[in-house]
C-alpha positions as a printed NumPy array, in Angstrom:
array([[ 36.229, -46.647, -28.357],
       [ 39.224, -48.779, -29.319],
       [ 42.146, -49.763, -27.419],
       [ 45.085, -51.28 , -29.049],
       [ 48.368, -53.294, -28.383],
       [ 50.365, -56.313, -29.268],
       [ 49.12 , -58.417, -26.45 ],
       [ 46.443, -57.292, -23.803],
       [ 43.836, -59.135, -22.325],
       [ 40.009, -59.484, -23.85 ],
       [ 38.231, -56.484, -22.618],
       [ 35.08 , -56.388, -25.023],
       [ 32.66 , -58.837, -26.584],
       [ 34.13 , -57.545, -29.942],
       [ 37.827, -58.2  , -29.177],
       [ 39.746, -59.74 , -32.088],
       [ 43.196, -60.291, -33.015],
       [ 43.794, -59.035, -36.273],
       [ 47.005, -61.069, -38.563],
       [ 48.723, -59.194, -41.271],
       [ 49.462, -61.835, -43.75 ],
       [ 49.37 , -59.791, -46.842],
       [ 53.087, -59.908, -47.677],
       [ 53.444, -56.187, -47.348],
       [ 54.201, -53.799, -43.824],
       [ 50.565, -52.161, -42.578],
       [ 51.395, -48.993, -41.322],
       [ 48.002, -47.847, -40.402],
       [ 44.779, -49.512, -38.938],
       [ 41.492, -47.922, -38.323],
       [ 38.509, -49.757, -37.375],
       [ 34.947, -48.297, -37.173],
       [ 31.368, -49.359, -36.507],
       [ 29.993, -50.116, -40.293],
       [ 27.184, -48.304, -39.672],
       [ 29.475, -44.887, -39.297],
       [ 31.212, -42.937, -42.09 ],
       [ 34.071, -41.889, -39.394],
       [ 36.992, -43.63 , -39.112],
       [ 38.405, -43.703, -35.692],
       [ 42.487, -42.817, -34.799],
       [ 45.402, -45.009, -36.559],
       [ 45.263, -48.167, -33.999],
       [ 49.33 , -48.445, -34.945],
       [ 49.798, -44.582, -33.824],
       [ 53.401, -44.336, -35.255],
       [ 53.994, -48.163, -35.254],
       [ 54.404, -50.944, -38.302],
       [ 52.355, -54.238, -38.301],
       [ 55.016, -56.566, -40.473],
       [ 54.145, -59.484, -42.321],
       [ 53.278, -62.111, -39.982],
       [ 52.733, -60.277, -37.314],
       [ 49.328, -59.874, -35.287],
       [ 47.932, -56.947, -33.496],
       [ 45.69 , -57.275, -30.305],
       [ 42.414, -54.819, -30.813],
       [ 40.744, -54.386, -27.618],
       [ 37.541, -52.355, -27.291],
       [ 36.513, -50.688, -24.163],
       [ 32.837, -52.682, -23.646],
       [ 31.067, -49.311, -24.491],
       [ 29.9  , -50.587, -27.918],
       [ 27.229, -52.976, -28.419],
       [ 27.951, -52.847, -32.803],
       [ 28.346, -55.666, -34.121],
       [ 29.513, -54.975, -37.639],
       [ 32.635, -53.423, -38.235],
       [ 34.818, -51.779, -41.32 ],
       [ 38.598, -52.366, -41.238],
       [ 41.121, -50.239, -43.141],
       [ 44.523, -50.98 , -43.518],
       [ 47.14 , -48.582, -45.243],
       [ 50.621, -49.237, -46.596],
       [ 54.107, -46.748, -46.365],
       [ 52.689, -44.826, -49.528],
       [ 48.953, -44.653, -48.456],
       [ 48.267, -47.426, -50.267],
       [ 44.793, -49.014, -49.026],
       [ 42.553, -51.98 , -48.133],
       [ 38.525, -52.102, -46.568],
       [ 36.882, -54.609, -45.194],
       [ 33.584, -54.259, -44.915],
       [ 30.749, -55.897, -42.428],
       [ 33.411, -58.242, -40.796],
       [ 30.9  , -59.416, -37.502],
       [ 33.35 , -58.784, -34.338],
       [ 30.875, -60.716, -32.231],
       [ 31.638, -63.858, -33.969],
       [ 35.159, -63.532, -34.895],
       [ 38.449, -63.743, -32.762],
       [ 40.887, -63.821, -35.773],
       [ 40.553, -61.668, -38.586],
       [ 43.568, -62.293, -41.033],
       [ 44.27 , -60.154, -43.774],
       [ 45.627, -62.228, -46.87 ],
       [ 47.839, -61.596, -49.673],
       [ 44.797, -62.083, -51.878],
       [ 43.17 , -58.704, -50.149],
       [ 40.764, -61.083, -48.483],
       [ 40.094, -61.069, -44.981],
       [ 39.521, -64.59 , -43.142],
       [ 37.505, -64.943, -40.016],
       [ 38.353, -67.62 , -37.215]])
């Protein structure tokens, strides 16, 4: 469903850049359609997204869902979830230190 890298060309309408401005390292990122209860694989796959870094998330073009949920976890397993983000309209999702997601 989702492919990631730290720099990939756009492949699907829902592609977006996830910017970590939380002030902490993110050790896991999950993105799933809001209509499902199933988190896909960890997009970082063992990598770390430091505060200030960006993760480019690209979709393979098979999904037509617009609303997605994002879950991030820190090194201790603490997590934050952001629900119903319209990825058809947002190309940048910035996670802030105030535990809010900002869309651009």
